[in-house]
Amino acid sequence: MSQHIFFLNGPNANLYGMDKSGTYGRESFATIGERCQQRAQSHGIGLQFRQSNHEGVLVDWIQEARQQADGVIINAAGLTYSSVPILDALLMFDGPIIEVHMSNIWQRESFRHHSMVSKAATGVVAGLGVQGYELAIDALVALIRTDNR
Ligand code: DHK
């Protein structure tokens, strides 16, 4: 069976590249998705790159990943700091999980310093922008292929 990754993005990620501050880089969400597709392709692994503004949809996708994905990358965005349902869904996923953030969340407001998601994450990549997304794909593929969680 071929291998697949789910890369799930939370609220407002669809607006990356459009905010005046440049906190989330200058590339559009579509371009970021294309870069991630190319990176996954270079590893010969399938990628579902998805975004939702809705917590329940993200939970449904994490549950879907139980059957459809070998690993999950998640940027839960603003839900990172509050979502017990997302944490619980991730804890029920058996494969490796990487939490990513475009920005360095520990350099920002204190309410961004505690992630609910990290408890379920194998590792965390933050502050490296879209390059961090590509590195997260590299790392997740390595974890999947060495059977590590
Ligand atoms: C994205 C968001 O939308 C924020 O709510 C998080 C995260 C940080 C990021 O850096 O990718 O606080």
PDB file of C-alpha atoms and ligand atoms in Angstrom:
ATOM      1  CA  MET A   1       0.000   0.000   0.000  1.00  0.00           C
ATOM      2  CA  SER A   2       1.357   3.481  -0.820  1.00  0.00           C
ATOM      3  CA  GLN A   3       2.069   5.868   2.023  1.00  0.00           C
ATOM      4  CA  HIS A   4       0.184   9.072   2.788  1.00  0.00           C
ATOM      5  CA  ILE A   5       0.521  12.125   4.997  1.00  0.00           C
ATOM      6  CA  PHE A   6      -2.264  14.425   6.150  1.00  0.00           C
ATOM      7  CA  PHE A   7      -1.123  18.057   6.561  1.00  0.00           C
ATOM      8  CA  LEU A   8      -3.927  19.859   8.389  1.00  0.00           C
ATOM      9  CA  ASN A   9      -4.189  23.617   8.782  1.00  0.00           C
ATOM     10  CA  GLY A  10      -6.500  25.474  11.129  1.00  0.00           C
ATOM     11  CA  PRO A  11      -8.365  28.788  11.213  1.00  0.00           C
ATOM     12  CA  ASN A  12      -7.171  31.698   9.079  1.00  0.00           C
ATOM     13  CA  ALA A  13      -4.301  29.762   7.498  1.00  0.00           C
ATOM     14  CA  ASN A  14      -6.065  30.363   4.170  1.00  0.00           C
ATOM     15  CA  LEU A  15      -5.117  34.045   4.602  1.00  0.00           C
ATOM     16  CA  TYR A  16      -1.373  33.486   5.011  1.00  0.00           C
ATOM     17  CA  GLY A  17       0.650  35.949   2.979  1.00  0.00           C
ATOM     18  CA  MET A  18      -2.121  38.538   3.083  1.00  0.00           C
ATOM     19  CA  ASP A  19      -1.559  40.119   6.510  1.00  0.00           C
ATOM     20  CA  LYS A  20       0.274  43.418   6.594  1.00  0.00           C
ATOM     21  CA  SER A  21       2.645  42.315   9.370  1.00  0.00           C
ATOM     22  CA  GLY A  22       4.149  39.468   7.344  1.00  0.00           C
ATOM     23  CA  THR A  23       4.054  37.244  10.450  1.00  0.00           C
ATOM     24  CA  TYR A  24       3.109  34.293   8.274  1.00  0.00           C
ATOM     25  CA  GLY A  25       5.371  35.108   5.335  1.00  0.00           C
ATOM     26  CA  ARG A  26       4.483  36.527   1.945  1.00  0.00           C
ATOM     27  CA  GLU A  27       3.449  33.384   0.115  1.00  0.00           C
ATOM     28  CA  SER A  28      -0.190  32.548  -0.471  1.00  0.00           C
ATOM     29  CA  PHE A  29      -1.700  29.478   1.117  1.00  0.00           C
ATOM     30  CA  ALA A  30      -2.088  27.947  -2.351  1.00  0.00           C
ATOM     31  CA  THR A  31       1.634  28.433  -3.061  1.00  0.00           C
ATOM     32  CA  ILE A  32       2.557  26.946   0.310  1.00  0.00           C
ATOM     33  CA  GLY A  33       0.388  23.952  -0.522  1.00  0.00           C
ATOM     34  CA  GLU A  34       2.130  23.519  -3.881  1.00  0.00           C
ATOM     35  CA  ARG A  35       5.550  23.638  -2.234  1.00  0.00           C
ATOM     36  CA  CYS A  36       4.444  20.991   0.252  1.00  0.00           C
ATOM     37  CA  GLN A  37       3.052  18.822  -2.562  1.00  0.00           C
ATOM     38  CA  GLN A  38       6.395  19.022  -4.360  1.00  0.00           C
ATOM     39  CA  ARG A  39       8.294  18.137  -1.199  1.00  0.00           C
ATOM     40  CA  ALA A  40       6.066  15.131  -0.538  1.00  0.00           C
ATOM     41  CA  GLN A  41       6.402  14.048  -4.170  1.00  0.00           C
ATOM     42  CA  SER A  42      10.203  14.203  -3.876  1.00  0.00           C
ATOM     43  CA  HIS A  43       9.892  11.584  -1.123  1.00  0.00           C
ATOM     44  CA  GLY A  44       7.431   9.488  -3.132  1.00  0.00           C
ATOM     45  CA  ILE A  45       4.711   9.943  -0.520  1.00  0.00           C
ATOM     46  CA  GLY A  46       1.118  11.134  -0.994  1.00  0.00           C
ATOM     47  CA  LEU A  47       0.004  14.373   0.681  1.00  0.00           C
ATOM     48  CA  GLN A  48      -3.430  15.673   1.624  1.00  0.00           C
ATOM     49  CA  PHE A  49      -2.939  19.394   2.326  1.00  0.00           C
ATOM     50  CA  ARG A  50      -6.138  20.717   3.890  1.00  0.00           C
ATOM     51  CA  GLN A  51      -7.383  23.792   5.731  1.00  0.00           C
ATOM     52  CA  SER A  52     -10.496  24.488   7.767  1.00  0.00           C
ATOM     53  CA  ASN A  53     -11.695  27.307   9.964  1.00  0.00           C
ATOM     54  CA  HIS A  54     -13.805  24.813  11.941  1.00  0.00           C
ATOM     55  CA  GLU A  55     -12.649  22.735  14.904  1.00  0.00           C
ATOM     56  CA  GLY A  56     -15.053  19.853  14.228  1.00  0.00           C
ATOM     57  CA  VAL A  57     -13.900  19.529  10.625  1.00  0.00           C
ATOM     58  CA  LEU A  58     -10.293  19.269  11.823  1.00  0.00           C
ATOM     59  CA  VAL A  59     -11.349  16.577  14.326  1.00  0.00           C
ATOM     60  CA  ASP A  60     -13.132  14.675  11.525  1.00  0.00           C
ATOM     61  CA  TRP A  61      -9.991  14.825   9.381  1.00  0.00           C
ATOM     62  CA  ILE A  62      -7.769  13.586  12.232  1.00  0.00           C
ATOM     63  CA  GLN A  63     -10.189  10.681  12.713  1.00  0.00           C
ATOM     64  CA  GLU A  64     -10.090  10.020   8.952  1.00  0.00           C
ATOM     65  CA  ALA A  65      -6.292   9.951   9.190  1.00  0.00           C
ATOM     66  CA  ARG A  66      -6.573   6.859  11.430  1.00  0.00           C
ATOM     67  CA  GLN A  67      -7.540   4.870   8.321  1.00  0.00           C
ATOM     68  CA  GLN A  68      -5.992   6.960   5.550  1.00  0.00           C
ATOM     69  CA  ALA A  69      -2.657   8.345   6.768  1.00  0.00           C
ATOM     70  CA  ASP A  70       0.671   7.045   8.002  1.00  0.00           C
ATOM     71  CA  GLY A  71       1.470  10.344   9.718  1.00  0.00           C
ATOM     72  CA  VAL A  72      -0.036  13.747  10.453  1.00  0.00           C
ATOM     73  CA  ILE A  73       1.350  17.276  10.360  1.00  0.00           C
ATOM     74  CA  ILE A  74      -0.848  19.857  12.031  1.00  0.00           C
ATOM     75  CA  ASN A  75      -0.874  23.602  12.388  1.00  0.00           C
ATOM     76  CA  ALA A  76      -4.002  24.042  14.477  1.00  0.00           C
ATOM     77  CA  ALA A  77      -3.393  27.834  14.360  1.00  0.00           C
ATOM     78  CA  GLY A  78      -5.531  29.644  16.957  1.00  0.00           C
ATOM     79  CA  LEU A  79      -7.044  26.334  18.113  1.00  0.00           C
ATOM     80  CA  THR A  80      -3.578  25.198  19.244  1.00  0.00           C
ATOM     81  CA  TYR A  81      -4.064  26.868  22.618  1.00  0.00           C
ATOM     82  CA  SER A  82      -7.571  25.736  23.469  1.00  0.00           C
ATOM     83  CA  SER A  83      -8.699  22.631  21.656  1.00  0.00           C
ATOM     84  CA  VAL A  84      -9.125  19.568  23.840  1.00  0.00           C
ATOM     85  CA  PRO A  85     -11.103  17.860  21.015  1.00  0.00           C
ATOM     86  CA  ILE A  86      -8.155  18.241  18.632  1.00  0.00           C
ATOM     87  CA  LEU A  87      -5.747  16.956  21.288  1.00  0.00           C
ATOM     88  CA  ASP A  88      -7.998  13.970  22.047  1.00  0.00           C
ATOM     89  CA  ALA A  89      -8.331  13.103  18.353  1.00  0.00           C
ATOM     90  CA  LEU A  90      -4.551  13.303  17.893  1.00  0.00           C
ATOM     91  CA  LEU A  91      -3.984  11.077  20.942  1.00  0.00           C
ATOM     92  CA  MET A  92      -6.082   8.415  19.204  1.00  0.00           C
ATOM     93  CA  PHE A  93      -3.919   8.515  16.074  1.00  0.00           C
ATOM     94  CA  ASP A  94      -1.294   5.781  16.104  1.00  0.00           C
ATOM     95  CA  GLY A  95       1.397   7.171  13.781  1.00  0.00           C
ATOM     96  CA  PRO A  96       3.866  10.039  14.159  1.00  0.00           C
ATOM     97  CA  ILE A  97       2.539  13.590  14.487  1.00  0.00           C
ATOM     98  CA  ILE A  98       4.404  16.826  13.887  1.00  0.00           C
ATOM     99  CA  GLU A  99       3.062  20.134  15.162  1.00  0.00           C
ATOM    100  CA  VAL A 100       4.113  23.097  13.041  1.00  0.00           C
ATOM    101  CA  HIS A 101       3.859  26.849  13.326  1.00  0.00           C
ATOM    102  CA  MET A 102       4.990  29.414  10.794  1.00  0.00           C
ATOM    103  CA  SER A 103       5.981  31.821  13.528  1.00  0.00           C
ATOM    104  CA  ASN A 104       8.051  31.317  16.667  1.00  0.00           C
ATOM    105  CA  ILE A 105       5.108  31.128  19.055  1.00  0.00           C
ATOM    106  CA  TRP A 106       7.368  31.524  22.127  1.00  0.00           C
ATOM    107  CA  GLN A 107       8.535  34.907  20.864  1.00  0.00           C
ATOM    108  CA  ARG A 108       4.956  36.155  20.712  1.00  0.00           C
ATOM    109  CA  GLU A 109       2.170  36.907  23.217  1.00  0.00           C
ATOM    110  CA  SER A 110       2.151  34.715  26.329  1.00  0.00           C
ATOM    111  CA  PHE A 111      -1.221  33.156  25.406  1.00  0.00           C
ATOM    112  CA  ARG A 112       0.599  31.477  22.507  1.00  0.00           C
ATOM    113  CA  HIS A 113       3.209  29.875  24.763  1.00  0.00           C
ATOM    114  CA  HIS A 114       1.215  26.827  25.811  1.00  0.00           C
ATOM    115  CA  SER A 115       0.102  24.420  23.123  1.00  0.00           C
ATOM    116  CA  MET A 116      -2.593  21.838  23.830  1.00  0.00           C
ATOM    117  CA  VAL A 117      -1.464  19.926  20.762  1.00  0.00           C
ATOM    118  CA  SER A 118       2.156  19.360  21.857  1.00  0.00           C
ATOM    119  CA  LYS A 119       1.204  16.577  24.277  1.00  0.00           C
ATOM    120  CA  ALA A 120       0.274  14.446  21.256  1.00  0.00           C
ATOM    121  CA  ALA A 121       3.134  15.571  19.013  1.00  0.00           C
ATOM    122  CA  THR A 122       6.213  13.537  18.281  1.00  0.00           C
ATOM    123  CA  GLY A 123       7.997  16.806  17.523  1.00  0.00           C
ATOM    124  CA  VAL A 124       7.420  20.512  16.971  1.00  0.00           C
ATOM    125  CA  VAL A 125       8.713  22.854  14.244  1.00  0.00           C
ATOM    126  CA  ALA A 126       8.169  26.572  14.787  1.00  0.00           C
ATOM    127  CA  GLY A 127       9.506  29.882  13.571  1.00  0.00           C
ATOM    128  CA  LEU A 128      10.915  28.740  10.237  1.00  0.00           C
ATOM    129  CA  GLY A 129       8.043  29.828   8.030  1.00  0.00           C
ATOM    130  CA  VAL A 130       7.246  27.713   4.999  1.00  0.00           C
ATOM    131  CA  GLN A 131      10.702  26.161   5.187  1.00  0.00           C
ATOM    132  CA  GLY A 132       9.547  24.653   8.476  1.00  0.00           C
ATOM    133  CA  TYR A 133       6.594  23.080   6.659  1.00  0.00           C
ATOM    134  CA  GLU A 134       8.975  21.413   4.216  1.00  0.00           C
ATOM    135  CA  LEU A 135      11.265  20.280   7.040  1.00  0.00           C
ATOM    136  CA  ALA A 136       8.257  18.859   8.871  1.00  0.00           C
ATOM    137  CA  ILE A 137       7.472  16.756   5.782  1.00  0.00           C
ATOM    138  CA  ASP A 138      11.100  15.522   5.645  1.00  0.00           C
ATOM    139  CA  ALA A 139      11.012  14.629   9.342  1.00  0.00           C
ATOM    140  CA  LEU A 140       7.616  12.939   9.195  1.00  0.00           C
ATOM    141  CA  VAL A 141       8.658  10.799   6.229  1.00  0.00           C
ATOM    142  CA  ALA A 142      11.800   9.735   8.123  1.00  0.00           C
ATOM    143  CA  LEU A 143       9.715   8.869  11.202  1.00  0.00           C
ATOM    144  CA  ILE A 144       7.207   6.879   9.125  1.00  0.00           C
ATOM    145  CA  ARG A 145       9.942   4.976   7.335  1.00  0.00           C
ATOM    146  CA  THR A 146      11.798   4.101  10.517  1.00  0.00           C
ATOM    147  CA  ASP A 147       8.557   3.144  12.239  1.00  0.00           C
ATOM    148  CA  ASN A 148       8.998   5.749  14.957  1.00  0.00           C
ATOM    149  CA  ARG A 149       6.268   7.557  16.786  1.00  0.00           C
TER     150      ARG A 149
HETATM  151  C1  DHK B   1      -0.772  30.373  13.314  1.00  0.00           C
HETATM  152  C2  DHK B   1      -1.803  31.064  13.830  1.00  0.00           C
HETATM  153  O1  DHK B   1      -2.875  31.351  13.106  1.00  0.00           O
HETATM  154  C3  DHK B   1      -1.771  31.586  15.201  1.00  0.00           C
HETATM  155  O2  DHK B   1      -3.034  31.555  15.803  1.00  0.00           O
HETATM  156  C4  DHK B   1      -0.801  30.823  16.045  1.00  0.00           C
HETATM  157  C5  DHK B   1       0.386  29.925  14.091  1.00  0.00           C
HETATM  158  C6  DHK B   1       0.545  30.668  15.372  1.00  0.00           C
HETATM  159  C7  DHK B   1       1.635  29.913  13.229  1.00  0.00           C
HETATM  160  O3  DHK B   1       2.641  30.541  13.566  1.00  0.00           O
HETATM  161  O4  DHK B   1       1.602  29.240  12.196  1.00  0.00           O
HETATM  162  O5  DHK B   1      -0.659  31.476  17.274  1.00  0.00           O
END
